[in-house]
Coordinates of C-alpha atoms in Angstrom, one line a residue:
M7 CA -24.1 -53.8 7.5
I8 CA -20.7 -55.4 8.4
L9 CA -19.3 -56.3 11.8
T10 CA -15.6 -56.1 12.3
Q11 CA -13.0 -55.3 15.0
V12 CA -11.2 -52.0 15.7
Y13 CA -8.2 -51.6 18.0
Y14 CA -7.7 -48.6 20.3
S15 CA -5.2 -47.6 23.0
T16 CA -6.6 -49.0 26.2
P17 CA -6.4 -47.2 29.6
S18 CA -6.0 -50.6 31.3
A19 CA -2.5 -51.0 29.9
I20 CA 0.5 -51.2 32.2
F21 CA 3.3 -48.7 32.8
Q22 CA 6.7 -50.0 32.0
H23 CA 9.9 -48.2 32.8
N24 CA 12.5 -48.4 30.0
Q25 CA 14.4 -46.1 27.6
E26 CA 11.4 -46.0 25.2
T27 CA 9.3 -44.7 28.1
I28 CA 11.5 -41.7 28.7
H29 CA 12.2 -40.9 25.1
T30 CA 8.6 -41.2 24.0
A31 CA 7.3 -39.1 26.9
S32 CA 9.9 -36.4 26.3
T33 CA 9.1 -36.3 22.6
V34 CA 5.4 -36.1 23.1
M35 CA 5.5 -33.4 25.8
A36 CA 8.1 -31.2 23.9
A37 CA 6.2 -31.5 20.6
N38 CA 2.9 -30.5 22.1
L39 CA 4.5 -27.7 24.1
I40 CA 5.9 -26.0 21.0
A41 CA 2.9 -26.7 18.8
P42 CA 0.7 -23.7 17.8
D43 CA -2.4 -23.1 19.8
S44 CA -4.6 -24.1 16.8
L45 CA -3.2 -27.7 17.0
K46 CA -2.6 -27.8 20.8
N47 CA -6.3 -26.9 21.4
G48 CA -7.7 -28.6 18.3
A49 CA -9.8 -31.7 18.1
I50 CA -7.0 -33.8 16.5
D51 CA -3.6 -34.2 18.0
L52 CA -0.2 -33.9 16.2
W53 CA -0.4 -37.5 15.0
G54 CA -4.0 -37.4 13.7
H55 CA -5.7 -39.0 16.8
V56 CA -9.0 -37.8 18.0
K57 CA -9.0 -36.0 21.3
V58 CA -11.6 -36.4 24.1
P59 CA -13.4 -33.3 25.3
R60 CA -13.2 -32.3 29.0
I61 CA -16.6 -31.9 30.6
D62 CA -17.7 -31.0 34.1
W63 CA -19.2 -34.3 35.1
A64 CA -20.0 -33.0 38.6
E65 CA -23.4 -31.9 37.3
F66 CA -24.3 -35.6 36.8
G67 CA -23.0 -36.9 40.2
T68 CA -19.7 -38.5 41.2
D69 CA -19.7 -42.2 40.3
S70 CA -23.1 -42.9 38.9
K71 CA -23.7 -43.5 35.2
S72 CA -24.5 -40.3 33.4
P73 CA -26.8 -39.7 30.4
W74 CA -25.3 -39.5 27.0
V75 CA -23.9 -36.1 26.1
T76 CA -24.1 -35.3 22.4
L77 CA -21.4 -33.3 20.8
D78 CA -21.6 -31.3 17.6
S79 CA -18.8 -30.5 15.2
S80 CA -17.7 -27.5 17.2
L81 CA -17.5 -29.6 20.4
K82 CA -20.3 -27.8 22.2
S83 CA -22.3 -30.0 24.5
G84 CA -25.9 -30.8 23.6
S85 CA -26.9 -30.9 27.2
N86 CA -26.4 -28.7 30.3
A87 CA -22.8 -30.0 30.8
T88 CA -20.1 -27.4 30.5
I89 CA -17.0 -27.8 28.4
Y90 CA -13.9 -26.2 29.8
P91 CA -12.2 -23.3 28.0
Y92 CA -9.4 -25.6 26.8
N93 CA -11.9 -28.2 25.7
F94 CA -9.9 -31.4 26.0
T95 CA -8.6 -33.9 28.6
S96 CA -5.1 -34.3 27.1
W97 CA -2.8 -33.1 24.5
T98 CA -2.8 -36.6 23.0
G99 CA -5.7 -38.4 21.4
I100 CA -6.6 -42.1 21.2
A101 CA -4.7 -44.2 18.7
L102 CA -6.9 -46.3 16.4
Q103 CA -6.1 -49.2 14.1
N104 CA -7.8 -51.5 11.6
I105 CA -10.1 -48.7 10.3
R106 CA -11.5 -49.5 6.9
P107 CA -10.8 -46.3 4.8
D108 CA -13.6 -47.1 2.2
R109 CA -16.4 -47.5 4.7
K110 CA -18.3 -45.6 7.4
T111 CA -17.4 -47.0 10.8
Y112 CA -19.3 -46.7 14.1
F113 CA -18.1 -48.1 17.4
T114 CA -17.9 -47.5 21.2
M115 CA -14.7 -47.6 23.4
D116 CA -13.6 -46.9 26.9
Y117 CA -11.4 -44.0 28.0
D118 CA -9.9 -43.0 31.4
Y119 CA -8.3 -39.7 32.5
V120 CA -7.4 -37.9 35.7
D121 CA -9.1 -34.6 36.3
L122 CA -7.2 -32.2 38.5
T123 CA -8.9 -29.5 40.5
C124 CA -6.4 -27.1 42.0
T125 CA -6.9 -24.6 44.8
L126 CA -4.4 -22.2 46.2
Q127 CA -3.2 -23.0 49.8
S128 CA -3.3 -19.9 52.0
S129 CA -0.9 -21.5 54.6
T130 CA 2.0 -21.6 52.2
R131 CA 3.1 -18.0 52.0
N132 CA 6.9 -18.8 52.1
P133 CA 9.1 -21.9 51.8
V134 CA 9.4 -22.2 55.6
D135 CA 5.7 -22.3 56.1
I136 CA 5.4 -24.8 53.2
L137 CA 7.9 -27.2 54.8
A138 CA 6.4 -26.7 58.2
H139 CA 2.9 -27.5 56.9
W140 CA 4.1 -30.6 55.0
T141 CA 6.1 -32.1 57.9
Q142 CA 3.1 -32.2 60.2
S143 CA 2.2 -35.7 61.4
E144 CA -0.8 -36.1 59.2
I145 CA 0.8 -35.1 55.9
N146 CA 3.3 -37.2 53.9
V147 CA 4.9 -35.6 50.9
E148 CA 7.1 -37.4 48.3
P149 CA 9.6 -37.3 46.8
F150 CA 11.9 -35.2 49.0
D151 CA 15.6 -34.7 48.4
H152 CA 16.4 -34.7 52.1
H153 CA 15.3 -36.5 55.2
E154 CA 12.5 -34.9 57.3
D155 CA 14.8 -34.5 60.4
W156 CA 17.1 -32.4 58.3
I157 CA 14.1 -30.4 57.0
A158 CA 13.0 -29.8 60.5
K159 CA 16.4 -28.4 61.4
V160 CA 16.2 -26.0 58.5
I161 CA 12.8 -24.9 59.6
A162 CA 14.0 -24.3 63.2
Q163 CA 16.7 -22.0 61.8
N164 CA 14.0 -20.1 60.0
D165 CA 16.2 -20.1 56.9
T166 CA 13.9 -19.1 54.1
A167 CA 16.6 -19.4 51.4
N168 CA 17.6 -23.0 52.4
A169 CA 14.0 -24.0 52.7
G170 CA 13.3 -22.7 49.3
S171 CA 16.3 -24.6 47.9
I172 CA 14.8 -27.8 49.3
L173 CA 11.6 -27.2 47.3
F174 CA 13.0 -25.9 44.0
N175 CA 16.7 -26.8 43.7
R176 CA 16.5 -30.4 42.3
T177 CA 18.9 -31.9 39.8
V178 CA 17.2 -34.0 37.2
K179 CA 18.8 -36.2 34.5
A180 CA 17.6 -35.6 30.9
Y181 CA 19.1 -37.6 28.0
G182 CA 22.3 -38.4 29.9
R183 CA 23.1 -34.9 31.2
H184 CA 22.3 -33.3 34.5
V185 CA 20.1 -30.2 34.4
P186 CA 20.3 -28.0 37.6
S187 CA 17.4 -26.0 39.0
P188 CA 16.2 -23.5 40.0
R189 CA 15.8 -21.2 37.0
P190 CA 14.4 -17.6 37.0
A191 CA 10.9 -19.1 37.0
S192 CA 10.7 -22.6 38.4
S193 CA 8.2 -25.0 39.7
F194 CA 7.9 -28.3 41.6
F195 CA 5.4 -31.2 41.3
K196 CA 5.0 -33.6 44.2
F197 CA 2.4 -35.9 45.6
A198 CA 1.0 -36.1 49.1
Y199 CA -1.4 -38.1 51.2
N200 CA -3.0 -37.7 54.6
G201 CA -2.0 -40.4 57.1
T202 CA -3.7 -41.4 60.3
S203 CA -3.5 -38.7 63.0
P204 CA -2.9 -39.5 66.7
E205 CA -6.6 -38.9 67.3
G206 CA -7.3 -41.8 65.0
K207 CA -8.6 -40.0 61.9
T208 CA -9.3 -42.5 59.2
N209 CA -8.2 -42.3 55.5
Q210 CA -10.2 -40.0 53.3
T211 CA -12.2 -41.1 50.2
A212 CA -10.6 -42.5 47.1
S213 CA -10.4 -39.1 45.3
H214 CA -8.5 -37.6 48.2
I215 CA -6.2 -40.5 49.2
T216 CA -3.5 -39.2 47.1
Y217 CA -3.3 -35.6 45.8
F218 CA -0.7 -33.5 44.1
L219 CA 1.1 -30.3 45.1
Y220 CA 2.1 -27.9 42.4
G221 CA 4.3 -24.9 43.3
Y222 CA 5.9 -22.1 41.3
R223 CA 7.7 -18.9 41.7
Y224 CA 8.9 -16.1 39.5
N225 CA 12.5 -15.9 40.8
E226 CA 14.6 -17.0 43.7
T227 CA 13.5 -14.1 45.9
S228 CA 9.8 -14.1 45.0
V229 CA 7.1 -15.6 47.3
P230 CA 6.3 -19.1 46.0
Q231 CA 2.7 -20.2 45.5
V232 CA 1.5 -23.7 46.2
L233 CA -1.7 -25.3 44.9
Q234 CA -3.3 -28.5 46.1
C235 CA -4.6 -30.5 43.2
L236 CA -7.2 -33.1 43.9
P237 CA -7.4 -35.9 41.3
A238 CA -10.6 -37.5 40.1
H239 CA -10.5 -40.7 38.2
I240 CA -13.0 -40.3 35.3
H241 CA -14.1 -43.4 33.3
L242 CA -15.9 -42.7 30.0
E243 CA -17.7 -44.6 27.3
L244 CA -17.3 -42.9 23.9
Q245 CA -19.2 -43.3 20.7
V246 CA -17.0 -42.7 17.7
Q247 CA -17.9 -42.2 14.0
C248 CA -15.3 -42.5 11.2
Q249 CA -16.2 -41.2 7.8
S250 CA -14.6 -42.9 4.7
Y251 CA -11.2 -41.4 4.0
S252 CA -11.6 -38.9 6.7
Q253 CA -10.8 -38.2 10.4
C254 CA -12.8 -39.9 13.2
E255 CA -14.8 -37.9 15.6
I256 CA -16.5 -38.4 19.0
T257 CA -20.2 -38.0 18.6
R258 CA -21.5 -38.9 22.1
M259 CA -20.0 -39.6 25.5
R260 CA -21.1 -40.6 29.0
R261 CA -19.5 -41.3 32.4
K262 CA -19.5 -44.8 33.8
P263 CA -18.3 -46.2 37.2
A264 CA -14.7 -47.5 36.9
T265 CA -14.3 -51.2 37.5
V266 CA -11.0 -50.7 39.4
T267 CA -10.8 -47.7 41.7
A268 CA -8.4 -46.6 44.5
Q269 CA -11.2 -47.1 47.1
L270 CA -11.9 -50.6 46.0
V271 CA -8.2 -51.4 46.1
L272 CA -7.9 -50.0 49.7
E273 CA -11.0 -52.0 50.8
K274 CA -9.4 -55.1 49.3
K275 CA -12.3 -55.7 47.0
I276 CA -10.1 -56.1 44.0
L277 CA -8.3 -59.5 44.2
P278 CA -5.6 -60.0 43.3
A279 CA -4.6 -56.5 44.2
P280 CA -3.1 -54.5 41.3
R281 CA 0.7 -54.7 41.1
C282 CA 2.2 -51.2 41.7
D283 CA 6.0 -51.5 41.5
L284 CA 8.6 -49.0 40.5
D285 CA 8.6 -50.1 36.9
Y286 CA 5.2 -51.7 36.6
G287 CA 1.7 -50.5 37.4
G288 CA -1.6 -49.3 36.0
L289 CA -3.6 -46.0 36.2
V290 CA -5.0 -46.8 39.6
C291 CA -1.5 -46.9 41.0
L292 CA -1.2 -43.1 40.4
L293 CA -4.1 -42.5 42.8
L294 CA -2.4 -44.3 45.7
N295 CA 0.8 -44.0 47.6
T296 CA 2.8 -46.5 45.5
K297 CA 6.2 -47.0 44.0
T298 CA 4.6 -46.5 40.6
L299 CA 3.5 -43.0 41.6
E300 CA 6.9 -42.2 43.0
F301 CA 8.6 -43.2 39.8
F302 CA 5.9 -41.2 37.8
I303 CA 6.5 -38.0 39.7
D304 CA 10.3 -38.4 39.7
L305 CA 10.3 -38.9 35.9
W306 CA 8.1 -35.8 35.4
A307 CA 11.1 -33.6 36.4
T308 CA 13.2 -35.3 33.7
V309 CA 10.6 -35.2 31.0
V310 CA 9.7 -31.5 31.3
S311 CA 13.3 -30.4 31.7
T312 CA 14.9 -28.3 29.0
P313 CA 18.6 -28.9 28.8
T314 CA 19.2 -26.2 26.2
Q315 CA 17.9 -23.4 28.5
D316 CA 20.1 -23.8 31.6
N317 CA 19.5 -20.2 32.6
G318 CA 16.2 -19.5 30.9
T319 CA 12.6 -19.6 32.0
D320 CA 11.1 -23.0 32.0
P321 CA 8.6 -23.2 29.1
F322 CA 6.4 -25.7 30.9
V323 CA 6.0 -23.3 33.8
L324 CA 5.1 -20.5 31.4
Y325 CA 2.4 -22.7 29.8
I326 CA 0.9 -24.3 32.9
T327 CA 0.7 -21.0 34.8
A328 CA 0.2 -18.8 31.7
L329 CA 2.9 -16.6 33.3
K330 CA 3.6 -13.3 31.5
N331 CA 5.1 -11.3 34.3
N332 CA 5.8 -11.8 38.0
G333 CA 2.2 -11.3 39.0
Y334 CA 1.5 -14.8 40.2
E335 CA -1.4 -13.6 42.3
T336 CA -3.3 -12.9 39.0
I337 CA -3.2 -16.5 37.9
N338 CA -6.6 -18.2 37.8
A339 CA -6.6 -21.5 39.7
K340 CA -9.3 -23.0 37.4
D341 CA -7.3 -22.1 34.3
L342 CA -4.2 -23.6 35.8
S343 CA -6.2 -26.8 36.6
V344 CA -7.2 -27.1 33.0
R345 CA -3.6 -26.7 31.7
L346 CA -2.1 -29.0 34.3
T347 CA -4.7 -31.6 33.5
L348 CA -3.8 -31.4 29.8
A349 CA -0.1 -31.9 30.5
F350 CA -0.6 -34.5 33.2
N351 CA -2.8 -36.8 31.1
A352 CA -0.6 -36.4 28.0
Y353 CA 2.4 -37.3 30.2
W354 CA 1.0 -40.6 31.7
Q355 CA -0.6 -41.6 28.4
A356 CA 2.7 -41.2 26.6
I357 CA 4.3 -43.4 29.3
L358 CA 1.4 -45.9 29.2
W359 CA 1.0 -46.2 25.4
Q360 CA 4.6 -45.5 24.4
G361 CA 4.9 -46.0 20.6
Q362 CA 1.1 -46.0 20.1
T363 CA 1.1 -42.3 21.0
V364 CA 3.0 -41.4 17.8
L365 CA 1.3 -44.0 15.6
T366 CA -0.1 -42.3 12.5
D367 CA -1.6 -45.2 10.4
A368 CA -5.2 -45.8 11.5
F369 CA -5.7 -48.2 8.6
D370 CA -3.0 -50.6 9.7
S371 CA -4.6 -54.0 10.6
S372 CA -1.9 -55.1 13.1
Q373 CA -2.8 -55.0 16.8
S374 CA -0.4 -53.8 19.5
L375 CA -0.2 -55.8 22.7
S376 CA -1.4 -52.8 24.8
M377 CA -4.5 -52.2 22.6
S378 CA -8.1 -53.2 23.3
N379 CA -10.5 -54.3 20.6
T380 CA -14.1 -53.4 20.1
E381 CA -16.8 -54.5 17.7
T382 CA -17.7 -52.0 15.0
R383 CA -20.6 -51.4 12.6
E384 CA -19.6 -50.6 9.1
E385 CA -21.6 -49.3 6.2
P386 CA -20.5 -49.4 2.6
N387 CA -19.7 -46.0 1.1
T388 CA -22.5 -46.1 -1.5
P389 CA -23.4 -42.6 -2.9
I390 CA -27.0 -41.7 -2.5
Y391 CA -28.5 -39.1 -5.0
R392 CA -31.6 -37.0 -4.5
I393 CA -33.6 -36.0 -7.6
S394 CA -34.0 -32.3 -8.4
I395 CA -37.2 -31.7 -10.4
P396 CA -36.1 -28.4 -12.0
W397 CA -32.8 -29.9 -13.0
V398 CA -34.5 -32.9 -14.6
V399 CA -36.9 -30.7 -16.5
V400 CA -34.0 -28.6 -17.9
L401 CA -32.0 -31.7 -18.8
I402 CA -35.0 -33.4 -20.6
T403 CA -35.8 -30.2 -22.5
A404 CA -32.2 -29.7 -23.6
T405 CA -31.9 -33.3 -24.6
L406 CA -35.0 -33.2 -26.7
A407 CA -33.9 -30.0 -28.4
L408 CA -30.5 -31.5 -29.3
L409 CA -32.2 -34.7 -30.5
A410 CA -34.4 -32.7 -32.8
L411 CA -31.5 -30.7 -34.2
T412 CA -29.6 -33.9 -34.7
T413 CA -32.5 -35.5 -36.6
T414 CA -32.9 -32.4 -38.8
N415 CA -29.2 -32.4 -39.6
I416 CA -29.3 -36.1 -40.7
V417 CA -32.3 -35.5 -42.9
V418 CA -30.8 -32.4 -44.6
S419 CA -27.5 -34.1 -45.1
L420 CA -29.3 -37.0 -46.9
M421 CA -31.2 -34.5 -49.1
I422 CA -28.1 -32.7 -50.3
I423 CA -26.9 -34.2 -53.6
S424 CA -24.2 -31.6 -54.6
P425 CA -20.6 -32.0 -53.5
D426 CA -19.0 -30.1 -50.6
L427 CA -17.0 -27.0 -51.6
L428 CA -14.0 -25.9 -49.5
G429 CA -13.9 -22.3 -48.5
Y430 CA -16.3 -19.5 -49.2
V431 CA -18.2 -19.6 -52.5
S432 CA -17.8 -15.8 -52.8
T433 CA -14.1 -16.4 -53.3
L434 CA -14.8 -18.3 -56.5
T435 CA -16.3 -15.1 -58.0
R436 CA -13.2 -13.1 -57.9
S437 CA -12.0 -11.4 -61.2
S438 CA -9.4 -13.2 -63.3
A439 CA -7.0 -12.1 -66.0
A440 CA -9.1 -14.0 -68.6
K441 CA -12.4 -12.6 -67.8
S442 CA -15.1 -12.8 -70.4
S443 CA -16.9 -9.7 -71.7
I444 CA -19.9 -11.7 -72.7
I445 CA -20.7 -13.8 -69.6
P446 CA -20.6 -11.7 -66.4
Y447 CA -19.5 -14.4 -64.0
H448 CA -17.4 -12.1 -61.9
V449 CA -17.9 -9.1 -59.7
E450 CA -15.8 -6.0 -60.3
T451 CA -15.8 -4.8 -56.7
G452 CA -14.2 -6.4 -53.6
T453 CA -11.7 -8.4 -55.5
T454 CA -9.0 -8.0 -52.8
L455 CA -11.2 -8.8 -49.9
D456 CA -10.8 -12.0 -48.0
G457 CA -13.5 -14.7 -47.9
A458 CA -15.5 -13.5 -44.9
E459 CA -15.5 -9.9 -45.9
R460 CA -16.3 -10.6 -49.5
D461 CA -19.1 -12.9 -48.4
R462 CA -20.7 -10.0 -46.5
L463 CA -20.4 -7.9 -49.7
L464 CA -22.3 -10.5 -51.7
R465 CA -24.9 -11.5 -49.2
D466 CA -27.7 -10.3 -51.4
K467 CA -26.4 -12.0 -54.6
I468 CA -27.4 -15.3 -56.1
I469 CA -24.6 -17.5 -57.3
R470 CA -25.2 -20.4 -59.7
I471 CA -22.8 -23.3 -59.9
E472 CA -23.5 -25.8 -62.7
D473 CA -21.9 -28.5 -64.7
M474 CA -21.5 -27.3 -68.3
R475 CA -20.5 -30.7 -69.7
P476 CA -23.0 -33.1 -68.2
S477 CA -22.5 -35.8 -71.0
A478 CA -18.7 -35.9 -70.7
D479 CA -16.7 -38.2 -68.4
V480 CA -15.2 -35.2 -66.6
G481 CA -17.5 -32.3 -65.9
Y482 CA -16.7 -28.6 -66.2
I483 CA -17.9 -26.2 -63.4
A484 CA -19.2 -22.8 -64.3
I485 CA -20.0 -20.0 -61.8
R486 CA -22.0 -16.8 -62.4
L487 CA -24.1 -14.3 -60.7
C488 CA -27.7 -14.2 -61.8
E489 CA -31.2 -13.0 -60.9
G490 CA -33.8 -15.5 -59.6
K491 CA -34.0 -18.7 -61.6
E492 CA -32.0 -17.4 -64.6
R493 CA -29.9 -20.1 -66.2
L494 CA -26.7 -20.0 -68.2
S495 CA -27.4 -18.9 -71.8
F496 CA -25.7 -21.8 -73.7
G497 CA -25.5 -25.5 -73.5
E498 CA -27.5 -27.7 -71.2
P499 CA -26.0 -27.3 -67.8
R500 CA -26.9 -29.6 -64.9
R501 CA -26.5 -29.4 -61.2
L502 CA -23.4 -30.8 -59.6
R503 CA -23.7 -34.2 -58.1
K504 CA -21.7 -36.1 -55.5
G505 CA -19.3 -38.8 -56.8
R506 CA -18.7 -37.1 -60.2
L507 CA -15.3 -35.9 -61.3
Y508 CA -15.0 -32.2 -62.2
A509 CA -12.3 -30.1 -63.7

């Protein structure tokens, strides 16, 4: 057993706002959106990274350490936990490096994701009601394109069209060009938090401090639907197994309490407090009302924009809502939660990990600055064979039979003293122009047949081949057909021998 280090994309990395952030996030989101369902919902992402299954951890409590959940090859849980229909937490997997291709590798690593649970809000039946609900004293919604006093004026006029334009008509910048909204089917994605009411209501728990609002509509005149999506920060410990020259897979997983949570940050139990600026921050900054979250939500509109379809239906809206017609009321909030979770985690992971997201060489030994390391247990890839008794018996029997035949062939070859003759012997018995009338050494029938056919014709005949000049330096071969041990009638013929010259 060998102990080495493996590097993996760490969830404790820091967001950094730069050109690579925008381009990588846009590339990852667009590539996954147009990918076929077999890849989009498969266990391996487009770049060969292993994905993490999405499990309903509520069965094991909220923040306590859960038991290990064993996964088989079909990603079905070995416990009572339920895997969601879409199976995974994100479109993207975890990039790995320094994997030895010729060994089996086992290791554990940490993983964080945000699980979104969305519910339809009954109070938001039209844009005016949506804005009126959001501008109450206890609810703060960002980002808005206009000041709240101007919004209040629109609401007072009961202008549904203008109120709708505030929600949906946003101009985003994608790759240097401005893309206007709305489109025939459009959506918005904002974050909100509950402030302190005049009655002195305190802030809610960490999972409810910041939540998201996702809205969509089929066209400019249809009734918009708004869902409130509560985020839950899930921290996991994963056990990973990598076969030699093969893909890695997650074999077991369990939930663990996160070391840095939004609640601990608010209670000032994390010192120094995490830095959450516009262009700098960690995952916990997305669960609080911070500049990092504001940048994150603003950039979402740019990343999911499609400049080539100025008047077409937004494909991200179609995917997240599974929209096929204008029947928004038929959309299942749980299915939308699953799809929005997939897209949401793929989005922030692409921003967080940047170039690691599209890294394809798991055997590279170099370590990126935003990667963590973990100790691995490696086993040499030594083949192990199991004996098969029937196969061994057949093998030994066949080997002994071949050995016996080989020994017999050697003995017989040593006993043969006559020279080898090329071709069929029966061919030598053909009739010739100078045939003798005294010595019948030929056969009158079958003269024109070839060797094999003539051999079948003479299969019952005995052919004698002898040396008629045994005392001479060069022997003379005579051939005749005879019965039994009959010899030639003249001279003293002898058998042919190896090494003698014959005419």
